[in-house]
């Protein structure tokens, strides 16, 4: 995309063209100087719209729940943006992004914008990319922003980083609760949802989760445990009410500002780390192999090698 | 003797082990290793327990004592395209050429319960089969063909009960005694969720509709097979032969369970359950699959379901040669492939057979290619002599071993499905879909590595090839004709009667009563297929499948 | 090494035979592409709109129902309408040589018939998108 093209795209974006929004999402997702330009232009347009993260183990019905949430907000005339994140294969760099399957006809609703994203294996980069893609959608005028991802390790932390409220979704199927606890999913939850609540074991699961929550240190926000049957739209209004309540809590307690400040700090740190690393790498890449040889031969430790490399880099920077 | 064969086997295996395994051409289409030699020590077979006589439990050798000497298999070519009028002409042609049963192919809109004038159906009306939107179309389809005298197979699933209602009403109008109507309804919704994806409603109400037809058939139309439990589509979706066998029979057991749960006695309905398998290119594996299917069904029906009527133990099946084995390249070669597949079906003891036409990888079959396909069966029946002896391969170490392996493989899958809570939970979770997608992926890889040779496609390619066979074209006027006909019908019918009948459909769906009587009433009031399906959607909702790649 | 190629793989119309679409989706993923899989029963409108929102490089349609002469041109028209005229529209299914030629002449990309190798499909998309991207800065 040439500079003039980018300007034209921004112009189209501000007049509400979806193709332009999609393009700008690609630009920020791909990162680099062009992404910075775009964000610079978009930041004044940010509205502070609520950002909701939906995560949970595979197969609990997250996409179906997101579909139901989107329909709920559409009924209340809110424009909705959805970012659905799926893992990139570490072996091939490819990914199959299948979340649209569940959202079927929402695709053609002009008040809804859905974007699928692959994690692209970037350490910490996902949080940045996700947040910035949400920025684009917010600047585009979407009034409710939803990020959905499977919670199997790191990605749910990234989602927490990119959103204000995190809903962790589980289903009564065996082991989901345990899996969630093990995976640290409970740590990021502002709201817990047991979906597929029409299946056996749902009540038991709610009790298990509540017992687990009761053992946690007291905090101002007590994490509610809700039940939904997303495929039938049951419990969706209650879930949205809980999300609103959490939002009010965030605003009144000052947590929202806190969270956004913390998020900004993390962002700055990440950008700084990226930049520093890029510069260091550009300067030192040629020297690393020789040091590696010495370390491998037992002549140096990785620490002494790094110390020397860093000294060389810092000297140059001055 | 057995020593010698063991030595030979070892020698052969030894030499085989020196080959890189991924170049090994000696695996079946399903990826199963083929043994170079099988002897008596390799197969555990007890004649009385595992084979029995033909026509006797466990029916491994066939469902009839005299098999094709007593009754030749039914040659039943699946056909349908364009308007009801056009298909009616094709049926008359096939009957005049010696075909012995009719088999209706419906177009995609009909299969999905949509009328021809639905915006979803643009470009699809009459393409893959005949368009039937109302009883009027059904009457035209069988115009001049006495339904009292012929057996008709109908490939229809989600809207099966409604299409059946139309068939019953059309037959009644011809003056036929409906209790004597013969034929088969595919009506197998589980394999739609698993493989072919022509579902409309969620699994539970879909199963309820199937049970309604089983119940209605049992009480009112005892000669009609209300369901044809189908592995064909599972195989076409890319499954292995064992998966086809296991998933089909698991579906069968799920229908038995559902009917029993609805209060039917197993012996009242089980004799009318029928099956439909694929016959692929792997000759012996396919034969073993058919033989194993009969044995597994008989054992489960007798031991697990305690059926007392021997007819409940019988697995009767229709076979179609594998559409997915046909190639677009050098299509004449498909005649040869189809002939081998047909032979496997016959040696496996099929009750009826459809042979694919040579041009089906490219389009719907032309009249000429359909005739060749039918003649292929006639040569098999009358020239090759294979129909003269019952189950001629019984006792072959290789075939019996394969039959045992197939049964063991299927039982292993039954156990897995059971662990998942049964067929419906397993399909909601995507178990079958994942197994099939993996198998399809493996097969494609095997083709691309040329581990499997497909003549004319990845080997022995004719570089100068041009498509030269004449293809059947469906003219664009079909949709217009259909829509005009439907619009005229809607102005002609009694709107009050139609609305009242639809109301009764809705009411019955809500109450959980048997829907067949209100369906028959609704089609007689000329409610369209789409109108009835929409009414049901209001009660049952629609289904979206899990994402499995 | 540029960014991943993004491809929308869709089953258009009422046809649910998704074996080919899934095999191709896997092959594209294994070749390092990001595949947006829409599943079965997509209208041309849904396909074109999803392609635009996802900012894909290519759309691959699988059609075995005989409706290709209706659906390909319709998706192409809607892509153009929505500003996605630079998106490559390709696909496959039971499509005769004659129909393929007609669709190609109308601006649709290469189409793949039964027996096509997934390698050829991957290679075609890589070459085609590579060529299109060569004209733009990263």
PDB file of C-alpha atoms in Angstrom, chain B residues 6-245:
ATOM      1  CA  UNK B   6       4.093 -69.574   7.149  1.00  0.00           C
ATOM      2  CA  UNK B   7       7.573 -69.755   5.712  1.00  0.00           C
ATOM      3  CA  UNK B   8       6.419 -68.156   2.524  1.00  0.00           C
ATOM      4  CA  UNK B   9       4.664 -65.455   4.470  1.00  0.00           C
ATOM      5  CA  UNK B  10       7.755 -64.723   6.503  1.00  0.00           C
ATOM      6  CA  UNK B  11       9.899 -64.600   3.418  1.00  0.00           C
ATOM      7  CA  UNK B  12       7.508 -62.247   1.716  1.00  0.00           C
ATOM      8  CA  UNK B  13       7.179 -60.058   4.789  1.00  0.00           C
ATOM      9  CA  UNK B  14      10.956 -59.988   5.138  1.00  0.00           C
ATOM     10  CA  UNK B  15      11.346 -58.714   1.631  1.00  0.00           C
ATOM     11  CA  UNK B  16       8.545 -56.211   2.176  1.00  0.00           C
ATOM     12  CA  UNK B  17      10.212 -54.764   5.244  1.00  0.00           C
ATOM     13  CA  UNK B  18      13.129 -53.668   3.147  1.00  0.00           C
ATOM     14  CA  UNK B  19      10.933 -51.195   1.308  1.00  0.00           C
ATOM     15  CA  UNK B  20      10.409 -47.736   2.696  1.00  0.00           C
ATOM     16  CA  UNK B  21       6.989 -47.971   4.269  1.00  0.00           C
ATOM     17  CA  UNK B  22       5.508 -44.828   2.801  1.00  0.00           C
ATOM     18  CA  UNK B  23       6.152 -46.127  -0.691  1.00  0.00           C
ATOM     19  CA  UNK B  24       4.386 -49.366   0.066  1.00  0.00           C
ATOM     20  CA  UNK B  25       1.711 -49.786  -2.574  1.00  0.00           C
ATOM     21  CA  UNK B  26       0.201 -52.715  -0.693  1.00  0.00           C
ATOM     22  CA  UNK B  27      -2.265 -50.839   1.411  1.00  0.00           C
ATOM     23  CA  UNK B  28      -5.967 -50.628   0.759  1.00  0.00           C
ATOM     24  CA  UNK B  29      -7.826 -47.487  -0.243  1.00  0.00           C
ATOM     25  CA  UNK B  30      -8.472 -47.168   3.487  1.00  0.00           C
ATOM     26  CA  UNK B  31      -4.809 -47.320   4.441  1.00  0.00           C
ATOM     27  CA  UNK B  32      -4.963 -50.846   5.776  1.00  0.00           C
ATOM     28  CA  UNK B  33      -1.917 -53.010   5.170  1.00  0.00           C
ATOM     29  CA  UNK B  34      -2.582 -55.932   2.858  1.00  0.00           C
ATOM     30  CA  UNK B  35      -0.965 -59.206   3.816  1.00  0.00           C
ATOM     31  CA  UNK B  36       0.901 -60.943   1.045  1.00  0.00           C
ATOM     32  CA  UNK B  37      -0.419 -64.323   2.045  1.00  0.00           C
ATOM     33  CA  UNK B  38      -2.976 -65.593   4.500  1.00  0.00           C
ATOM     34  CA  UNK B  39      -3.145 -69.180   5.690  1.00  0.00           C
ATOM     35  CA  UNK B  40      -5.303 -71.285   7.988  1.00  0.00           C
ATOM     36  CA  UNK B  41      -3.299 -70.280  11.062  1.00  0.00           C
ATOM     37  CA  UNK B  42      -3.988 -66.629  10.452  1.00  0.00           C
ATOM     38  CA  UNK B  43      -7.714 -66.828  10.724  1.00  0.00           C
ATOM     39  CA  UNK B  44      -9.853 -67.927  13.626  1.00  0.00           C
ATOM     40  CA  UNK B  45     -13.081 -69.095  12.118  1.00  0.00           C
ATOM     41  CA  UNK B  46     -15.721 -71.387  13.503  1.00  0.00           C
ATOM     42  CA  UNK B  47     -18.132 -72.358  10.780  1.00  0.00           C
ATOM     43  CA  UNK B  48     -21.243 -72.609  12.928  1.00  0.00           C
ATOM     44  CA  UNK B  49     -20.440 -69.573  15.041  1.00  0.00           C
ATOM     45  CA  UNK B  50     -19.084 -67.203  12.428  1.00  0.00           C
ATOM     46  CA  UNK B  51     -20.533 -68.228   9.083  1.00  0.00           C
ATOM     47  CA  UNK B  52     -23.557 -70.466   9.241  1.00  0.00           C
ATOM     48  CA  UNK B  53     -25.384 -71.413   6.093  1.00  0.00           C
ATOM     49  CA  UNK B  54     -26.667 -68.787   3.712  1.00  0.00           C
ATOM     50  CA  UNK B  55     -30.026 -67.572   4.969  1.00  0.00           C
ATOM     51  CA  UNK B  56     -29.144 -68.593   8.515  1.00  0.00           C
ATOM     52  CA  UNK B  57     -27.786 -66.811  11.551  1.00  0.00           C
ATOM     53  CA  UNK B  58     -25.393 -64.970  11.659  1.00  0.00           C
ATOM     54  CA  UNK B  59     -26.026 -64.456   7.921  1.00  0.00           C
ATOM     55  CA  UNK B  60     -22.374 -63.848   7.061  1.00  0.00           C
ATOM     56  CA  UNK B  61     -23.008 -65.805   3.849  1.00  0.00           C
ATOM     57  CA  UNK B  62     -26.115 -63.954   2.803  1.00  0.00           C
ATOM     58  CA  UNK B  63     -29.687 -63.224   3.809  1.00  0.00           C
ATOM     59  CA  UNK B  64     -31.278 -65.849   1.554  1.00  0.00           C
ATOM     60  CA  UNK B  65     -30.493 -69.536   1.200  1.00  0.00           C
ATOM     61  CA  UNK B  66     -30.540 -69.442  -2.576  1.00  0.00           C
ATOM     62  CA  UNK B  67     -29.417 -65.827  -3.043  1.00  0.00           C
ATOM     63  CA  UNK B  68     -29.420 -64.747  -6.698  1.00  0.00           C
ATOM     64  CA  UNK B  69     -30.669 -68.121  -7.935  1.00  0.00           C
ATOM     65  CA  UNK B  70     -33.852 -67.411  -6.048  1.00  0.00           C
ATOM     66  CA  UNK B  71     -34.051 -63.711  -6.860  1.00  0.00           C
ATOM     67  CA  UNK B  72     -31.662 -61.611  -8.878  1.00  0.00           C
ATOM     68  CA  UNK B  73     -30.603 -58.371  -7.205  1.00  0.00           C
ATOM     69  CA  UNK B  74     -32.738 -55.360  -8.059  1.00  0.00           C
ATOM     70  CA  UNK B  75     -31.118 -53.133 -10.639  1.00  0.00           C
ATOM     71  CA  UNK B  76     -32.017 -49.737  -9.405  1.00  0.00           C
ATOM     72  CA  UNK B  77     -30.495 -46.683 -11.049  1.00  0.00           C
ATOM     73  CA  UNK B  78     -30.760 -43.479  -9.081  1.00  0.00           C
ATOM     74  CA  UNK B  79     -32.169 -40.813 -11.367  1.00  0.00           C
ATOM     75  CA  UNK B  80     -33.720 -37.408 -11.334  1.00  0.00           C
ATOM     76  CA  UNK B  81     -33.080 -33.998 -12.803  1.00  0.00           C
ATOM     77  CA  UNK B  82     -34.882 -30.910 -13.942  1.00  0.00           C
ATOM     78  CA  UNK B  83     -38.625 -30.812 -13.641  1.00  0.00           C
ATOM     79  CA  UNK B  84     -40.913 -33.610 -12.540  1.00  0.00           C
ATOM     80  CA  UNK B  85     -41.991 -33.891 -16.163  1.00  0.00           C
ATOM     81  CA  UNK B  86     -38.424 -34.466 -17.425  1.00  0.00           C
ATOM     82  CA  UNK B  87     -37.651 -37.039 -14.746  1.00  0.00           C
ATOM     83  CA  UNK B  88     -40.905 -38.830 -15.442  1.00  0.00           C
ATOM     84  CA  UNK B  89     -39.701 -39.295 -19.024  1.00  0.00           C
ATOM     85  CA  UNK B  90     -36.327 -40.664 -17.809  1.00  0.00           C
ATOM     86  CA  UNK B  91     -38.154 -43.170 -15.557  1.00  0.00           C
ATOM     87  CA  UNK B  92     -40.252 -44.409 -18.420  1.00  0.00           C
ATOM     88  CA  UNK B  93     -37.066 -44.817 -20.465  1.00  0.00           C
ATOM     89  CA  UNK B  94     -35.317 -46.808 -17.705  1.00  0.00           C
ATOM     90  CA  UNK B  95     -38.336 -49.054 -17.136  1.00  0.00           C
ATOM     91  CA  UNK B  96     -38.493 -49.724 -20.871  1.00  0.00           C
ATOM     92  CA  UNK B  97     -34.799 -50.766 -20.808  1.00  0.00           C
ATOM     93  CA  UNK B  98     -35.379 -53.435 -18.172  1.00  0.00           C
ATOM     94  CA  UNK B  99     -34.776 -51.593 -14.931  1.00  0.00           C
ATOM     95  CA  UNK B 100     -36.702 -53.219 -12.123  1.00  0.00           C
ATOM     96  CA  UNK B 101     -37.167 -50.461  -9.558  1.00  0.00           C
ATOM     97  CA  UNK B 102     -37.210 -46.687  -9.403  1.00  0.00           C
ATOM     98  CA  UNK B 103     -34.881 -44.528  -7.384  1.00  0.00           C
ATOM     99  CA  UNK B 104     -35.612 -40.838  -7.063  1.00  0.00           C
ATOM    100  CA  UNK B 105     -32.849 -38.236  -6.890  1.00  0.00           C
ATOM    101  CA  UNK B 106     -34.156 -34.915  -5.599  1.00  0.00           C
ATOM    102  CA  UNK B 107     -32.504 -31.579  -6.236  1.00  0.00           C
ATOM    103  CA  UNK B 108     -30.694 -29.734  -3.464  1.00  0.00           C
ATOM    104  CA  UNK B 109     -33.515 -27.312  -2.702  1.00  0.00           C
ATOM    105  CA  UNK B 110     -35.882 -30.240  -2.159  1.00  0.00           C
ATOM    106  CA  UNK B 111     -33.278 -32.072  -0.054  1.00  0.00           C
ATOM    107  CA  UNK B 112     -32.977 -28.959   2.082  1.00  0.00           C
ATOM    108  CA  UNK B 113     -36.745 -28.561   2.359  1.00  0.00           C
ATOM    109  CA  UNK B 114     -36.915 -25.417   0.260  1.00  0.00           C
ATOM    110  CA  UNK B 115     -39.304 -24.528  -2.520  1.00  0.00           C
ATOM    111  CA  UNK B 116     -37.894 -23.794  -5.963  1.00  0.00           C
ATOM    112  CA  UNK B 117     -38.741 -20.100  -5.636  1.00  0.00           C
ATOM    113  CA  UNK B 118     -36.750 -19.639  -2.419  1.00  0.00           C
ATOM    114  CA  UNK B 119     -33.906 -17.104  -2.982  1.00  0.00           C
ATOM    115  CA  UNK B 120     -31.462 -19.620  -1.480  1.00  0.00           C
ATOM    116  CA  UNK B 121     -32.120 -21.916  -4.431  1.00  0.00           C
ATOM    117  CA  UNK B 122     -30.938 -19.671  -7.254  1.00  0.00           C
ATOM    118  CA  UNK B 123     -28.933 -21.751  -9.673  1.00  0.00           C
ATOM    119  CA  UNK B 124     -29.711 -25.038  -7.939  1.00  0.00           C
ATOM    120  CA  UNK B 125     -33.232 -25.917  -9.070  1.00  0.00           C
ATOM    121  CA  UNK B 126     -33.275 -29.235 -10.907  1.00  0.00           C
ATOM    122  CA  UNK B 127     -29.483 -29.453 -11.002  1.00  0.00           C
ATOM    123  CA  UNK B 128     -28.670 -32.522  -8.909  1.00  0.00           C
ATOM    124  CA  UNK B 129     -32.056 -34.131  -9.072  1.00  0.00           C
ATOM    125  CA  UNK B 130     -35.694 -33.425  -9.600  1.00  0.00           C
ATOM    126  CA  UNK B 131     -37.386 -30.410  -8.021  1.00  0.00           C
ATOM    127  CA  UNK B 132     -40.415 -31.350  -5.915  1.00  0.00           C
ATOM    128  CA  UNK B 133     -42.092 -28.496  -4.096  1.00  0.00           C
ATOM    129  CA  UNK B 134     -45.620 -29.810  -3.744  1.00  0.00           C
ATOM    130  CA  UNK B 135     -47.905 -32.778  -4.147  1.00  0.00           C
ATOM    131  CA  UNK B 136     -48.632 -31.535  -7.644  1.00  0.00           C
ATOM    132  CA  UNK B 137     -44.983 -32.120  -8.627  1.00  0.00           C
ATOM    133  CA  UNK B 138     -45.094 -35.582  -7.080  1.00  0.00           C
ATOM    134  CA  UNK B 139     -48.191 -36.452  -9.114  1.00  0.00           C
ATOM    135  CA  UNK B 140     -46.416 -35.389 -12.307  1.00  0.00           C
ATOM    136  CA  UNK B 141     -43.307 -37.355 -11.357  1.00  0.00           C
ATOM    137  CA  UNK B 142     -45.200 -40.649 -11.299  1.00  0.00           C
ATOM    138  CA  UNK B 143     -47.713 -39.869 -14.002  1.00  0.00           C
ATOM    139  CA  UNK B 144     -48.486 -43.059 -15.895  1.00  0.00           C
ATOM    140  CA  UNK B 145     -46.329 -45.180 -13.565  1.00  0.00           C
ATOM    141  CA  UNK B 146     -48.566 -47.335 -11.343  1.00  0.00           C
ATOM    142  CA  UNK B 147     -47.211 -46.954  -7.813  1.00  0.00           C
ATOM    143  CA  UNK B 148     -49.141 -50.014  -6.669  1.00  0.00           C
ATOM    144  CA  UNK B 149     -46.951 -52.209  -8.883  1.00  0.00           C
ATOM    145  CA  UNK B 150     -43.501 -50.761  -8.474  1.00  0.00           C
ATOM    146  CA  UNK B 151     -41.039 -50.327  -5.646  1.00  0.00           C
ATOM    147  CA  UNK B 152     -39.650 -46.842  -5.304  1.00  0.00           C
ATOM    148  CA  UNK B 153     -36.588 -45.744  -3.459  1.00  0.00           C
ATOM    149  CA  UNK B 154     -36.397 -42.095  -2.443  1.00  0.00           C
ATOM    150  CA  UNK B 155     -33.153 -40.442  -1.466  1.00  0.00           C
ATOM    151  CA  UNK B 156     -34.414 -37.833   0.912  1.00  0.00           C
ATOM    152  CA  UNK B 157     -33.505 -37.156   4.519  1.00  0.00           C
ATOM    153  CA  UNK B 158     -34.341 -33.984   6.454  1.00  0.00           C
ATOM    154  CA  UNK B 159     -37.740 -33.568   4.746  1.00  0.00           C
ATOM    155  CA  UNK B 160     -38.224 -37.336   4.275  1.00  0.00           C
ATOM    156  CA  UNK B 161     -41.443 -37.575   6.227  1.00  0.00           C
ATOM    157  CA  UNK B 162     -43.059 -34.819   4.157  1.00  0.00           C
ATOM    158  CA  UNK B 163     -41.894 -36.209   0.826  1.00  0.00           C
ATOM    159  CA  UNK B 164     -43.183 -39.595   1.908  1.00  0.00           C
ATOM    160  CA  UNK B 165     -46.508 -37.989   2.739  1.00  0.00           C
ATOM    161  CA  UNK B 166     -46.593 -36.639  -0.830  1.00  0.00           C
ATOM    162  CA  UNK B 167     -45.802 -40.094  -2.220  1.00  0.00           C
ATOM    163  CA  UNK B 168     -48.569 -41.655  -0.156  1.00  0.00           C
ATOM    164  CA  UNK B 169     -51.041 -38.975  -1.247  1.00  0.00           C
ATOM    165  CA  UNK B 170     -50.030 -39.376  -4.931  1.00  0.00           C
ATOM    166  CA  UNK B 171     -50.481 -43.149  -4.710  1.00  0.00           C
ATOM    167  CA  UNK B 172     -53.852 -42.728  -3.073  1.00  0.00           C
ATOM    168  CA  UNK B 173     -54.917 -40.456  -5.921  1.00  0.00           C
ATOM    169  CA  UNK B 174     -53.895 -43.185  -8.375  1.00  0.00           C
ATOM    170  CA  UNK B 175     -56.235 -45.486  -6.467  1.00  0.00           C
ATOM    171  CA  UNK B 176     -53.488 -47.646  -4.942  1.00  0.00           C
ATOM    172  CA  UNK B 177     -53.995 -49.506  -1.679  1.00  0.00           C
ATOM    173  CA  UNK B 178     -51.470 -47.651   0.448  1.00  0.00           C
ATOM    174  CA  UNK B 179     -50.949 -50.549   2.836  1.00  0.00           C
ATOM    175  CA  UNK B 180     -49.413 -52.452  -0.065  1.00  0.00           C
ATOM    176  CA  UNK B 181     -47.001 -49.758  -1.275  1.00  0.00           C
ATOM    177  CA  UNK B 182     -43.402 -50.932  -1.568  1.00  0.00           C
ATOM    178  CA  UNK B 183     -40.256 -48.931  -1.504  1.00  0.00           C
ATOM    179  CA  UNK B 184     -37.548 -47.386   0.596  1.00  0.00           C
ATOM    180  CA  UNK B 185     -37.117 -44.001   2.152  1.00  0.00           C
ATOM    181  CA  UNK B 186     -33.525 -43.047   2.874  1.00  0.00           C
ATOM    182  CA  UNK B 187     -34.576 -40.989   5.901  1.00  0.00           C
ATOM    183  CA  UNK B 188     -31.194 -41.436   7.615  1.00  0.00           C
ATOM    184  CA  UNK B 189     -30.597 -38.138   9.348  1.00  0.00           C
ATOM    185  CA  UNK B 190     -27.649 -39.232  11.482  1.00  0.00           C
ATOM    186  CA  UNK B 191     -25.342 -39.673   8.515  1.00  0.00           C
ATOM    187  CA  UNK B 192     -26.332 -36.186   7.378  1.00  0.00           C
ATOM    188  CA  UNK B 193     -24.895 -34.758  10.582  1.00  0.00           C
ATOM    189  CA  UNK B 194     -21.890 -37.043  10.237  1.00  0.00           C
ATOM    190  CA  UNK B 195     -21.106 -36.725   6.562  1.00  0.00           C
ATOM    191  CA  UNK B 196     -23.414 -35.228   3.975  1.00  0.00           C
ATOM    192  CA  UNK B 197     -24.534 -32.193   5.978  1.00  0.00           C
ATOM    193  CA  UNK B 198     -28.048 -31.923   4.593  1.00  0.00           C
ATOM    194  CA  UNK B 199     -29.523 -31.336   8.010  1.00  0.00           C
ATOM    195  CA  UNK B 200     -32.094 -28.706   8.928  1.00  0.00           C
ATOM    196  CA  UNK B 201     -33.232 -29.207  12.526  1.00  0.00           C
ATOM    197  CA  UNK B 202     -31.105 -30.106  15.570  1.00  0.00           C
ATOM    198  CA  UNK B 203     -30.387 -33.821  16.118  1.00  0.00           C
ATOM    199  CA  UNK B 204     -33.093 -34.591  18.663  1.00  0.00           C
ATOM    200  CA  UNK B 205     -36.162 -33.312  16.764  1.00  0.00           C
ATOM    201  CA  UNK B 206     -34.607 -34.757  13.600  1.00  0.00           C
ATOM    202  CA  UNK B 207     -34.507 -38.173  15.258  1.00  0.00           C
ATOM    203  CA  UNK B 208     -38.076 -37.677  16.406  1.00  0.00           C
ATOM    204  CA  UNK B 209     -39.200 -37.233  12.783  1.00  0.00           C
ATOM    205  CA  UNK B 210     -37.445 -40.476  11.849  1.00  0.00           C
ATOM    206  CA  UNK B 211     -39.121 -42.323  14.695  1.00  0.00           C
ATOM    207  CA  UNK B 212     -42.511 -40.945  13.537  1.00  0.00           C
ATOM    208  CA  UNK B 213     -42.003 -42.496  10.108  1.00  0.00           C
ATOM    209  CA  UNK B 214     -40.865 -45.803  11.580  1.00  0.00           C
ATOM    210  CA  UNK B 215     -43.943 -45.850  13.767  1.00  0.00           C
ATOM    211  CA  UNK B 216     -46.284 -44.866  10.950  1.00  0.00           C
ATOM    212  CA  UNK B 217     -44.766 -47.443   8.606  1.00  0.00           C
ATOM    213  CA  UNK B 218     -45.004 -50.162  11.211  1.00  0.00           C
ATOM    214  CA  UNK B 219     -48.700 -49.472  11.726  1.00  0.00           C
ATOM    215  CA  UNK B 220     -49.911 -48.412   8.294  1.00  0.00           C
ATOM    216  CA  UNK B 221     -47.468 -49.421   5.554  1.00  0.00           C
ATOM    217  CA  UNK B 222     -45.793 -52.660   6.569  1.00  0.00           C
ATOM    218  CA  UNK B 223     -44.154 -53.236   3.161  1.00  0.00           C
ATOM    219  CA  UNK B 224     -42.305 -49.953   3.047  1.00  0.00           C
ATOM    220  CA  UNK B 225     -38.735 -49.641   4.324  1.00  0.00           C
ATOM    221  CA  UNK B 226     -38.981 -46.406   6.239  1.00  0.00           C
ATOM    222  CA  UNK B 227     -35.252 -45.975   6.599  1.00  0.00           C
ATOM    223  CA  UNK B 228     -32.150 -46.905   4.680  1.00  0.00           C
ATOM    224  CA  UNK B 229     -29.254 -46.528   7.071  1.00  0.00           C
ATOM    225  CA  UNK B 230     -26.501 -45.260   4.874  1.00  0.00           C
ATOM    226  CA  UNK B 231     -22.776 -45.630   4.846  1.00  0.00           C
ATOM    227  CA  UNK B 232     -22.532 -44.492   1.249  1.00  0.00           C
ATOM    228  CA  UNK B 233     -22.206 -40.805   2.056  1.00  0.00           C
ATOM    229  CA  UNK B 234     -19.891 -41.414   4.980  1.00  0.00           C
ATOM    230  CA  UNK B 235     -17.537 -43.138   2.553  1.00  0.00           C
ATOM    231  CA  UNK B 236     -17.926 -40.438  -0.081  1.00  0.00           C
ATOM    232  CA  UNK B 237     -17.004 -37.870   2.562  1.00  0.00           C
ATOM    233  CA  UNK B 238     -13.647 -39.618   2.795  1.00  0.00           C
ATOM    234  CA  UNK B 239     -14.009 -42.261   5.489  1.00  0.00           C
ATOM    235  CA  UNK B 240     -12.222 -45.581   5.501  1.00  0.00           C
ATOM    236  CA  UNK B 241     -14.134 -48.810   4.909  1.00  0.00           C
ATOM    237  CA  UNK B 242     -14.082 -49.657   8.624  1.00  0.00           C
ATOM    238  CA  UNK B 243     -15.398 -46.215   9.503  1.00  0.00           C
ATOM    239  CA  UNK B 244     -18.168 -46.609   6.939  1.00  0.00           C
ATOM    240  CA  UNK B 245     -19.111 -49.948   8.443  1.00  0.00           C
TER     241      UNK B 245
END
